[in-house]
Amino acid sequence: MRQPQPKPDVLDRRAAIVAGLRAILPADAVIAEPLELKPYETDGLSAYRQPPLAVVLPRSTAEVAAVLRLLSREGVRMVPRGAGTSLSGGALPMADAVVVGLARMNRILEIDETDRFAVVEAGVTNLAITEAVKARGFFYAPDPSSQLACMIGGNVAMNSGGAHCLRYGVTANNVLGLRGVTVEGEVVTLGGKYPDAEPTDWLGLVIGSEGQLLVVTEVTVRILPLAEGARAMLAGFRANEIAGACVDAIIASGIIPVALEFMDRPAIHACEAFAHAGYPLDAEAMLIIEVEGSAAEQDALLARIRAIAERFDPISMRVSQTAEESAAIWKGRKGAFGAIGRISPDYLCMDGTIPTSRLAEVLGRIRQMSAEYGLEVANIFHAGDGNLHPLIMFDANDPQSQGRAEAFGADILRLCVEVGGCLTGEHGVGIEKRDLMGEQFAPEELALQRRIKGAFDPAWLLNPAKVFPLVEA
Amino acid sequence: MIAPEHEADIAAAIVTAAATGGHWRLAGGGTQSGIEGGAGALSLAAHRGIVFYAPKELVIRARAGTPLAEIEAALAAEGQHLIAEPPDRRALLGTSGEPTLGGAVATNLSGPRRIHGGAMRDHVLGLRFVTGAGMVFRAGGRVLKNVTGLDLCKLLTGSRGRLGAITEVTLKVLPGPERVGTVAVAGLDAAAAVRAMAAGLRSPFAVSAACHIAPGADHKRGLTALRIEDFAASVAYRCERLRALLAEHGTAAIFADHDSRAFWRQVRDGVPLAGLGPAVWRVALRPSSAAAAAARIEAAGGQWMMDGGGAVLLVAGPAAVAATRAEGETWVTLRGEAIAVSERKEMARVRAVLDPGGVFVAA
Ligand SMILES: Cc1cc2nc3c(=O)[nH]c(=O)nc-3n(C[C@H](O)[C@H](O)[C@H](O)COP(=O)(O)OP(=O)(O)OC[C@H]3O[C@@H](n4cnc5c(N)ncnc54)[C@H](O)[C@@H]3O)c2cc1C
């Protein structure tokens, strides 16, 4: 992966820059020792590593603003960072950049049950929001599989989704407002504590902007009442296309389950070995379908879904009878990446979206490519919305294998675009898909997006070399 | 006024304006601005038609001038609907013309389902638009999940014709409900209504809308109503549970499907306030401050109704009512003199990118 040349003058002034940071932050909030920089040298895309110039861990919006003012003035690049779980290398540092870590901004500032929102700092983890409001009967809806670790600031930057966003939407649909700091160090508030607080949707523009426009320090999320109950069922099928047709039939019947997840045979086997959830090992494809409501409503919906699935000659169907059983079913799905990690030394997790009508064709072509590249692939995917997660297995100790895996991944994403989809449904472009952007966008479309970034960050100091293909200076 | 049928001609008209220092006021069906025609208007209304509709994929694409009614009819034929429930403002604003898709997107419309299903911004998957330099761009795409690059769809949606001429929109749609049910309590004052609506909205019963029509506006004693949309058995069950839940707030009646659909259409369109102008506003605010805001509005001679459980006040009355607005309230003028708002400094920079010549002027 090509990266821009570090700015030599910044590298030369490293000591002065660190001293400047130490002058405005408490001593423990500035990290500059090589050994202590190590944990920050990579993120969830761990094939790429680069220690930063320094790391700062501010505790308040005011501290973030002071840091950004200083770095802007000094012309120093900055890389915002949450938990570092990005799978696209969004938080990968640069040698001449200061990482602005939000992890210490982890307070929940306000919970309002009447107006149904919570204000939290950017470093609060996704799951901690739900934990904080659960006892009052609420939850925060977007649930990325990384929810134990990933932080709301990172979720906002990536517009993260999760298994339940078919019903409840992604981050952009669940955030009412935020506070952030511009690259020049100005504190801004976008949106508010109620929907449509600003006629111009600056909030919507910033969500999913991958740290290109602002450093987010506080987020106001909407919280939703918990359903009376939820139950999952499993259905195994003889072929991918049959499972895909079943998904279409469920949606055509007017049912939008809260979750509708798809796994192919290799994924079923890997996840079952890990979670012992009773996944059907003889099936070519499996659906996890979850419904919500009272016990009677769950029964009624599951009966409808079973009747539909019966038409597709299922190998097996199982409705979870207990909360433990539902939890085990989800453990397999949410632990899918870890499960693949147990059977392959390394894997790449792709994240394209396709029109659901092209599912069978796309899975067929992925299988073909898998044979051509000589690399195993397991497919897990959010079936209702066409967001694919092919997991390509390889061995990073064999450089050839890694190169082939990356080429295979790029081919899958090209295929997604070719059938009318996109490069990334929820993991973001980062550095991983940066150089593929030309597959989806015309040069002038990319130029326009660059200029919008420039409206916020004229000097291109904020998380540069991500999202957009590099242009020669 | 001109109303080109083809995108290329729309772009050409903009190029000409840009080259000659001219201006355009972008218009859709004219039902919101009342400027369907008039000098200096570039109407998108003739650029119309559904481009494709894939019900199984929950996606529809249509040109900006397509009447919302045409889209709703196509969706209804497949048992689907527009999630944001965009209102038809003609009765409320006393306008004529035909509500269009482009107008609904350019103003980020939403109806009673806003609190549950979101506004147009939440469902725009892709757009085509013409910049003030006459360049045609695509943003987003046609799939339900897409985080590739900056989300220019969000920037253009709700931009009210100031950043680009939206020519084509791809929307996410959903199956419509088998049944609609309503639980309604009469005689509550504004504060009690907000409490009752909040009780419903924090219940596990997936309330999809909550409104309160003030006594002055239409209903003699005031009416507070909550909506459930789902399969028949669920609607019956949840309406009963809601009625029990609301018992401490008042005796609730339940409206059946047909009456519910008619009632919520009136609420969506703001019909209870029709003819009470001269000026009309949509105010977004925190439900917990809605009752106090309503009292201020009333004292200034305005009439109001609440939607979104109190997160929205629709207000009609003399122009002076707007002077009562307070911090923490977002007033958007629907009829009457626009309220001046200070813009972020990024707005000037974004305009410099999308409309460097200042071709697009406010409608
Ligand atoms: C096992 C695993 C499972 C995952 N499952 C999902 C899933 O189901 N759905 C999904 O959508 N994603 C998933 N992800 C990806 C990842 O967890 C998300 O992208 C997450 O939102 C990143 O949050 P983070 O706090 O780790 O951010 P980081 O990785 O630290 O940063 C991500 C990006 O956001 C920017 N950023 C971070 N914080 C801020 C801030 N405060 N202000 C501005 N920019 C900021 C960074 O610069 C970077 O570009 C998964 C990752 C892993 C490792």
Short mmCIF file of C-alpha atoms in Angstrom, two decimals, chain B:
data_model
loop_
_atom_site.label_atom_id
_atom_site.label_comp_id
_atom_site.label_asym_id
_atom_site.label_seq_id
_atom_site.Cartn_x
_atom_site.Cartn_y
_atom_site.Cartn_z
CA MET B 1 -40.56 29.68 -16.23
CA ILE B 2 -39.09 26.74 -18.07
CA ALA B 3 -39.78 23.06 -17.42
CA PRO B 4 -37.41 20.89 -19.45
CA GLU B 5 -38.30 17.25 -19.93
CA HIS B 6 -34.74 15.97 -20.14
CA GLU B 7 -31.86 16.17 -17.71
CA ALA B 8 -29.54 17.41 -20.47
CA ASP B 9 -31.82 20.37 -21.06
CA ILE B 10 -31.99 21.11 -17.35
CA ALA B 11 -28.19 21.10 -17.27
CA ALA B 12 -28.03 23.29 -20.38
CA ALA B 13 -30.32 25.88 -18.81
CA ILE B 14 -28.08 25.99 -15.77
CA VAL B 15 -24.93 26.25 -17.87
CA THR B 16 -26.43 29.20 -19.68
CA ALA B 17 -27.32 30.93 -16.44
CA ALA B 18 -23.85 30.27 -15.05
CA ALA B 19 -22.22 31.73 -18.16
CA THR B 20 -24.35 34.85 -18.18
CA GLY B 21 -24.53 35.61 -14.46
CA GLY B 22 -28.16 34.49 -14.43
CA HIS B 23 -30.16 32.80 -11.70
CA TRP B 24 -32.74 30.06 -11.32
CA ARG B 25 -35.25 29.35 -8.60
CA LEU B 26 -35.63 25.57 -8.63
CA ALA B 27 -39.19 24.35 -8.36
CA GLY B 28 -40.98 21.02 -8.18
CA GLY B 29 -44.76 20.86 -8.23
CA GLY B 30 -45.04 24.20 -6.45
CA THR B 31 -47.18 22.79 -3.64
CA GLN B 32 -44.82 23.95 -0.90
CA SER B 33 -43.42 27.17 -2.27
CA GLY B 34 -46.37 28.28 -4.29
CA ILE B 35 -43.86 29.09 -7.05
CA GLU B 36 -44.77 26.38 -9.44
CA GLY B 37 -44.21 28.85 -12.20
CA GLY B 38 -43.24 32.48 -12.30
CA ALA B 39 -40.32 34.30 -13.82
CA GLY B 40 -36.92 32.83 -13.12
CA ALA B 41 -38.25 29.41 -12.13
CA LEU B 42 -36.63 26.25 -13.42
CA SER B 43 -39.24 23.58 -12.87
CA LEU B 44 -38.22 19.94 -12.58
CA ALA B 45 -41.84 18.84 -12.87
CA ALA B 46 -41.67 17.77 -16.52
CA HIS B 47 -38.67 15.50 -15.91
CA ARG B 48 -40.75 12.63 -14.67
CA GLY B 49 -41.36 8.92 -14.65
CA ILE B 50 -40.45 5.85 -12.63
CA VAL B 51 -37.11 4.50 -13.90
CA PHE B 52 -37.28 1.14 -12.16
CA TYR B 53 -38.98 -0.50 -9.23
CA ALA B 54 -37.67 -3.70 -7.65
CA PRO B 55 -40.16 -4.59 -4.90
CA LYS B 56 -38.16 -7.60 -3.70
CA GLU B 57 -35.15 -5.36 -3.22
CA LEU B 58 -37.21 -2.63 -1.54
CA VAL B 59 -35.93 -0.06 -4.04
CA ILE B 60 -37.57 2.40 -6.41
CA ARG B 61 -35.91 4.94 -8.70
CA ALA B 62 -37.79 7.82 -10.30
CA ARG B 63 -37.11 11.18 -11.90
CA ALA B 64 -37.55 14.24 -9.76
CA GLY B 65 -40.75 15.48 -11.37
CA THR B 66 -42.62 12.22 -10.82
CA PRO B 67 -45.78 12.94 -8.82
CA LEU B 68 -45.66 11.37 -5.36
CA ALA B 69 -49.14 10.05 -6.10
CA GLU B 70 -47.79 8.07 -9.05
CA ILE B 71 -45.05 6.58 -6.89
CA GLU B 72 -47.42 5.79 -4.05
CA ALA B 73 -49.79 4.06 -6.48
CA ALA B 74 -47.00 1.94 -7.94
CA LEU B 75 -45.86 0.96 -4.45
CA ALA B 76 -49.39 0.25 -3.24
CA ALA B 77 -49.87 -2.18 -6.11
CA GLU B 78 -47.10 -4.25 -4.49
CA GLY B 79 -48.27 -3.66 -0.92
CA GLN B 80 -45.40 -1.25 -0.22
CA HIS B 81 -45.17 2.38 0.84
CA LEU B 82 -42.90 5.41 1.32
CA ILE B 83 -41.39 5.06 4.77
CA ALA B 84 -41.17 8.79 5.52
CA GLU B 85 -44.88 9.33 4.78
CA PRO B 86 -44.33 12.71 3.03
CA PRO B 87 -47.24 15.13 3.53
CA ASP B 88 -49.24 16.74 0.80
CA ARG B 89 -49.17 20.41 1.83
CA ARG B 90 -51.80 21.76 -0.53
CA ALA B 91 -54.66 21.97 1.96
CA LEU B 92 -52.49 23.39 4.73
CA LEU B 93 -50.81 26.03 2.56
CA GLY B 94 -53.63 26.73 0.16
CA THR B 95 -51.46 25.91 -2.83
CA SER B 96 -52.23 24.00 -6.02
CA GLY B 97 -50.05 21.88 -8.28
CA GLU B 98 -48.87 18.34 -7.78
CA PRO B 99 -46.46 17.17 -5.05
CA THR B 100 -43.35 15.66 -6.65
CA LEU B 101 -40.65 13.30 -5.51
CA GLY B 102 -37.96 15.92 -6.08
CA GLY B 103 -39.79 18.45 -3.93
CA ALA B 104 -40.20 15.92 -1.12
CA VAL B 105 -36.47 15.15 -1.18
CA ALA B 106 -35.28 18.73 -1.60
CA THR B 107 -37.24 19.70 1.52
CA ASN B 108 -36.56 16.45 3.42
CA LEU B 109 -40.23 15.90 4.06
CA SER B 110 -41.55 13.56 6.69
CA GLY B 111 -44.93 12.77 8.15
CA PRO B 112 -46.17 11.23 11.38
CA ARG B 113 -43.89 8.20 10.91
CA ARG B 114 -40.83 10.45 11.33
CA ILE B 115 -40.16 9.30 14.88
CA HIS B 116 -40.40 5.64 13.96
CA GLY B 117 -39.22 5.32 10.37
CA GLY B 118 -37.30 8.53 9.71
CA ALA B 119 -37.50 11.34 7.13
CA MET B 120 -36.70 11.30 3.40
CA ARG B 121 -33.01 11.72 4.31
CA ASP B 122 -33.06 8.29 5.92
CA HIS B 123 -34.20 6.52 2.76
CA VAL B 124 -32.50 8.29 -0.12
CA LEU B 125 -30.09 5.65 -1.42
CA GLY B 126 -28.93 7.55 -4.45
CA LEU B 127 -29.36 10.78 -6.39
CA ARG B 128 -28.51 12.43 -9.64
CA PHE B 129 -28.14 16.19 -9.48
CA VAL B 130 -26.94 19.10 -11.56
CA THR B 131 -24.57 21.56 -9.92
CA GLY B 132 -24.67 25.30 -10.39
CA ALA B 133 -21.95 24.84 -13.00
CA GLY B 134 -24.28 22.58 -14.97
CA MET B 135 -22.35 19.38 -14.25
CA VAL B 136 -24.35 16.19 -13.68
CA PHE B 137 -23.24 14.06 -10.73
CA ARG B 138 -24.30 10.81 -9.09
CA ALA B 139 -24.27 10.29 -5.36
CA GLY B 140 -24.93 7.03 -3.52
CA GLY B 141 -26.32 4.14 -5.50
CA ARG B 142 -29.16 1.64 -5.46
CA VAL B 143 -28.28 -0.72 -2.64
CA LEU B 144 -29.61 -0.56 0.90
CA LYS B 145 -26.25 -0.25 2.61
CA ASN B 146 -23.55 1.94 1.24
CA VAL B 147 -20.83 3.89 3.04
CA THR B 148 -18.55 4.38 0.04
CA GLY B 149 -17.14 7.91 0.07
CA LEU B 150 -18.76 11.06 1.42
CA ASP B 151 -22.55 10.88 1.68
CA LEU B 152 -23.54 13.67 -0.69
CA CYS B 153 -27.11 12.32 -0.70
CA LYS B 154 -27.50 13.69 2.82
CA LEU B 155 -26.09 17.07 1.80
CA LEU B 156 -28.45 17.44 -1.16
CA THR B 157 -31.54 16.09 0.61
CA GLY B 158 -33.11 19.03 2.39
CA SER B 159 -30.94 21.56 0.57
CA ARG B 160 -34.07 23.30 -0.75
CA GLY B 161 -32.76 23.92 -4.22
CA ARG B 162 -29.72 25.85 -3.05
CA LEU B 163 -26.95 23.32 -3.76
CA GLY B 164 -28.09 21.44 -6.82
CA ALA B 165 -30.98 20.49 -9.05
CA ILE B 166 -31.96 16.98 -8.01
CA THR B 167 -33.00 15.16 -11.17
CA GLU B 168 -33.39 11.55 -10.06
CA VAL B 169 -33.83 9.78 -6.73
CA THR B 170 -33.41 6.17 -5.62
CA LEU B 171 -35.35 5.38 -2.46
CA LYS B 172 -35.63 2.55 -0.01
CA VAL B 173 -39.23 1.48 0.50
CA LEU B 174 -40.90 -1.03 2.81
CA PRO B 175 -43.94 -3.26 2.91
CA GLY B 176 -46.97 -1.31 4.08
CA PRO B 177 -48.82 -2.55 7.16
CA GLU B 178 -51.64 -5.07 6.90
CA ARG B 179 -53.58 -3.06 9.49
CA VAL B 180 -53.47 0.35 11.09
CA GLY B 181 -54.90 0.94 14.55
CA THR B 182 -55.21 4.08 16.67
CA VAL B 183 -55.58 4.57 20.40
CA ALA B 184 -57.00 8.02 21.16
CA VAL B 185 -57.65 9.97 24.33
CA ALA B 186 -59.77 13.14 24.31
CA GLY B 187 -59.61 16.17 26.55
CA LEU B 188 -55.93 16.29 27.54
CA ASP B 189 -54.13 19.61 27.79
CA ALA B 190 -50.79 20.03 26.05
CA ALA B 191 -48.65 18.94 28.98
CA ALA B 192 -50.79 15.90 29.73
CA ALA B 193 -50.80 14.99 26.05
CA VAL B 194 -47.01 15.01 25.90
CA ARG B 195 -46.89 12.76 28.97
CA ALA B 196 -49.38 10.32 27.43
CA MET B 197 -47.53 10.24 24.12
CA ALA B 198 -44.22 9.72 25.88
CA ALA B 199 -45.69 6.80 27.82
CA GLY B 200 -46.75 5.21 24.55
CA LEU B 201 -43.50 5.95 22.75
CA ARG B 202 -41.40 4.35 25.45
CA SER B 203 -43.57 1.24 25.55
CA PRO B 204 -42.46 -1.90 23.72
CA PHE B 205 -45.40 -1.72 21.32
CA ALA B 206 -43.66 -0.01 18.39
CA VAL B 207 -45.88 3.06 18.28
CA SER B 208 -45.36 4.46 14.76
CA ALA B 209 -46.86 7.93 15.32
CA ALA B 210 -48.15 10.09 18.15
CA CYS B 211 -50.00 13.37 17.69
CA HIS B 212 -52.03 15.83 19.71
CA ILE B 213 -54.52 18.13 18.11
CA ALA B 214 -55.18 21.16 20.27
CA PRO B 215 -58.73 22.08 21.22
CA GLY B 216 -58.61 25.29 19.19
CA ALA B 217 -57.62 23.55 16.04
CA ASP B 218 -60.52 21.55 14.75
CA HIS B 219 -61.19 19.21 17.68
CA LYS B 220 -63.33 20.73 20.39
CA ARG B 221 -61.80 18.94 23.35
CA GLY B 222 -58.40 18.17 21.95
CA LEU B 223 -57.40 14.71 20.80
CA THR B 224 -54.25 12.75 21.59
CA ALA B 225 -53.68 9.77 19.30
CA LEU B 226 -51.09 6.99 18.97
CA ARG B 227 -50.75 4.68 16.00
CA ILE B 228 -49.83 1.01 15.60
CA GLU B 229 -49.06 -0.40 12.14
CA ASP B 230 -48.55 -4.15 11.73
CA PHE B 231 -50.26 -7.45 11.05
CA ALA B 232 -53.89 -7.57 12.17
CA ALA B 233 -53.39 -9.69 15.28
CA SER B 234 -50.49 -7.53 16.45
CA VAL B 235 -52.44 -4.33 15.95
CA ALA B 236 -55.38 -5.69 17.96
CA TYR B 237 -53.12 -6.90 20.75
CA ARG B 238 -50.97 -3.77 20.98
CA CYS B 239 -53.87 -1.36 20.80
CA GLU B 240 -55.40 -3.09 23.81
CA ARG B 241 -52.12 -3.01 25.70
CA LEU B 242 -51.70 0.67 24.86
CA ARG B 243 -55.22 1.47 25.95
CA ALA B 244 -54.48 -0.13 29.32
CA LEU B 245 -51.17 1.69 29.55
CA LEU B 246 -52.86 5.04 28.86
CA ALA B 247 -55.68 4.44 31.33
CA GLU B 248 -54.04 6.68 33.91
CA HIS B 249 -54.02 9.52 31.36
CA GLY B 250 -57.65 9.19 30.26
CA THR B 251 -60.20 6.88 28.73
CA ALA B 252 -59.00 5.77 25.33
CA ALA B 253 -60.98 4.88 22.26
CA ILE B 254 -59.64 2.61 19.52
CA PHE B 255 -60.10 3.52 15.83
CA ALA B 256 -60.28 0.66 13.36
CA ASP B 257 -58.22 0.38 10.18
CA HIS B 258 -60.27 2.50 7.80
CA ASP B 259 -60.80 5.36 10.23
CA SER B 260 -57.18 5.21 11.32
CA ARG B 261 -55.86 5.56 7.80
CA ALA B 262 -58.14 8.53 7.15
CA PHE B 263 -57.27 10.18 10.46
CA TRP B 264 -53.50 9.91 10.01
CA ARG B 265 -53.70 11.20 6.47
CA GLN B 266 -55.28 14.36 7.86
CA VAL B 267 -52.60 14.60 10.52
CA ARG B 268 -49.86 13.99 7.93
CA ASP B 269 -51.19 16.82 5.76
CA GLY B 270 -51.76 19.23 8.65
CA VAL B 271 -55.42 19.53 7.70
CA PRO B 272 -56.56 20.59 11.21
CA LEU B 273 -54.63 23.85 10.68
CA ALA B 274 -55.75 24.47 7.10
CA GLY B 275 -56.90 28.00 6.52
CA LEU B 276 -55.66 29.23 9.91
CA GLY B 277 -52.62 30.98 8.37
CA PRO B 278 -51.57 33.61 7.05
CA ALA B 279 -48.20 32.15 8.07
CA VAL B 280 -47.38 28.48 8.68
CA TRP B 281 -44.29 26.92 10.28
CA ARG B 282 -42.94 23.50 11.15
CA VAL B 283 -41.11 23.63 14.47
CA ALA B 284 -38.84 20.79 15.58
CA LEU B 285 -38.06 20.66 19.30
CA ARG B 286 -37.72 18.42 22.32
CA PRO B 287 -41.05 16.90 23.33
CA SER B 288 -40.44 17.97 26.91
CA SER B 289 -40.46 21.63 25.86
CA ALA B 290 -43.41 21.32 23.47
CA ALA B 291 -46.14 22.26 25.94
CA ALA B 292 -44.39 25.47 26.98
CA ALA B 293 -43.72 26.38 23.35
CA ALA B 294 -47.37 25.74 22.51
CA ALA B 295 -48.46 28.08 25.30
CA ARG B 296 -46.19 30.84 23.98
CA ILE B 297 -47.49 30.34 20.46
CA GLU B 298 -51.07 30.47 21.65
CA ALA B 299 -50.41 33.66 23.61
CA ALA B 300 -49.10 35.26 20.41
CA GLY B 301 -52.29 34.36 18.59
CA GLY B 302 -51.04 31.19 16.87
CA GLN B 303 -52.68 27.80 16.56
CA TRP B 304 -50.79 24.54 16.69
CA MET B 305 -50.86 20.78 16.57
CA MET B 306 -48.24 18.35 17.83
CA ASP B 307 -46.75 15.46 15.92
CA GLY B 308 -43.89 13.10 16.70
CA GLY B 309 -44.95 12.82 20.33
CA GLY B 310 -44.24 16.53 20.69
CA ALA B 311 -41.01 16.58 18.66
CA VAL B 312 -42.83 18.57 16.00
CA LEU B 313 -45.24 21.50 16.30
CA LEU B 314 -47.13 22.56 13.24
CA VAL B 315 -48.02 26.22 13.76
CA ALA B 316 -50.34 28.60 11.91
CA GLY B 317 -51.10 32.22 12.65
CA PRO B 318 -49.97 35.83 12.21
CA ALA B 319 -46.38 36.43 11.13
CA ALA B 320 -45.56 37.80 14.59
CA VAL B 321 -45.86 34.31 16.10
CA ALA B 322 -42.37 33.53 14.84
CA ALA B 323 -41.01 36.15 17.21
CA THR B 324 -41.87 33.86 20.14
CA ARG B 325 -39.37 31.25 19.05
CA ALA B 326 -36.79 30.22 21.61
CA GLU B 327 -33.41 28.55 21.86
CA GLY B 328 -33.64 24.81 21.21
CA GLU B 329 -36.37 25.14 18.60
CA THR B 330 -35.92 24.77 14.86
CA TRP B 331 -38.48 26.85 12.95
CA VAL B 332 -38.91 26.28 9.24
CA THR B 333 -41.31 28.57 7.42
CA LEU B 334 -43.80 26.75 5.23
CA ARG B 335 -45.75 29.86 4.28
CA GLY B 336 -44.89 33.47 4.90
CA GLU B 337 -41.65 35.29 5.29
CA ALA B 338 -38.60 33.08 5.73
CA ILE B 339 -36.81 33.27 9.07
CA ALA B 340 -33.23 34.38 8.67
CA VAL B 341 -30.77 31.85 10.07
CA SER B 342 -27.05 32.22 10.36
CA GLU B 343 -25.22 29.62 8.36
CA ARG B 344 -22.06 27.71 9.18
CA LYS B 345 -18.93 29.01 7.54
CA GLU B 346 -18.65 25.64 5.77
CA MET B 347 -21.84 26.49 3.89
CA ALA B 348 -20.16 29.26 1.93
CA ARG B 349 -17.30 26.90 1.11
CA VAL B 350 -19.65 24.10 0.07
CA ARG B 351 -21.58 26.56 -2.10
CA ALA B 352 -18.33 27.60 -3.68
CA VAL B 353 -17.89 23.98 -4.70
CA LEU B 354 -21.44 23.17 -5.82
CA ASP B 355 -22.70 26.52 -7.05
CA PRO B 356 -19.70 28.80 -7.53
CA GLY B 357 -21.60 31.30 -9.65
CA GLY B 358 -24.51 31.59 -7.22
CA VAL B 359 -26.99 30.44 -9.86
CA PHE B 360 -29.45 28.87 -7.43
CA VAL B 361 -31.50 31.38 -5.47
CA ALA B 362 -34.03 30.75 -2.73
CA ALA B 363 -37.52 29.81 -3.76
#
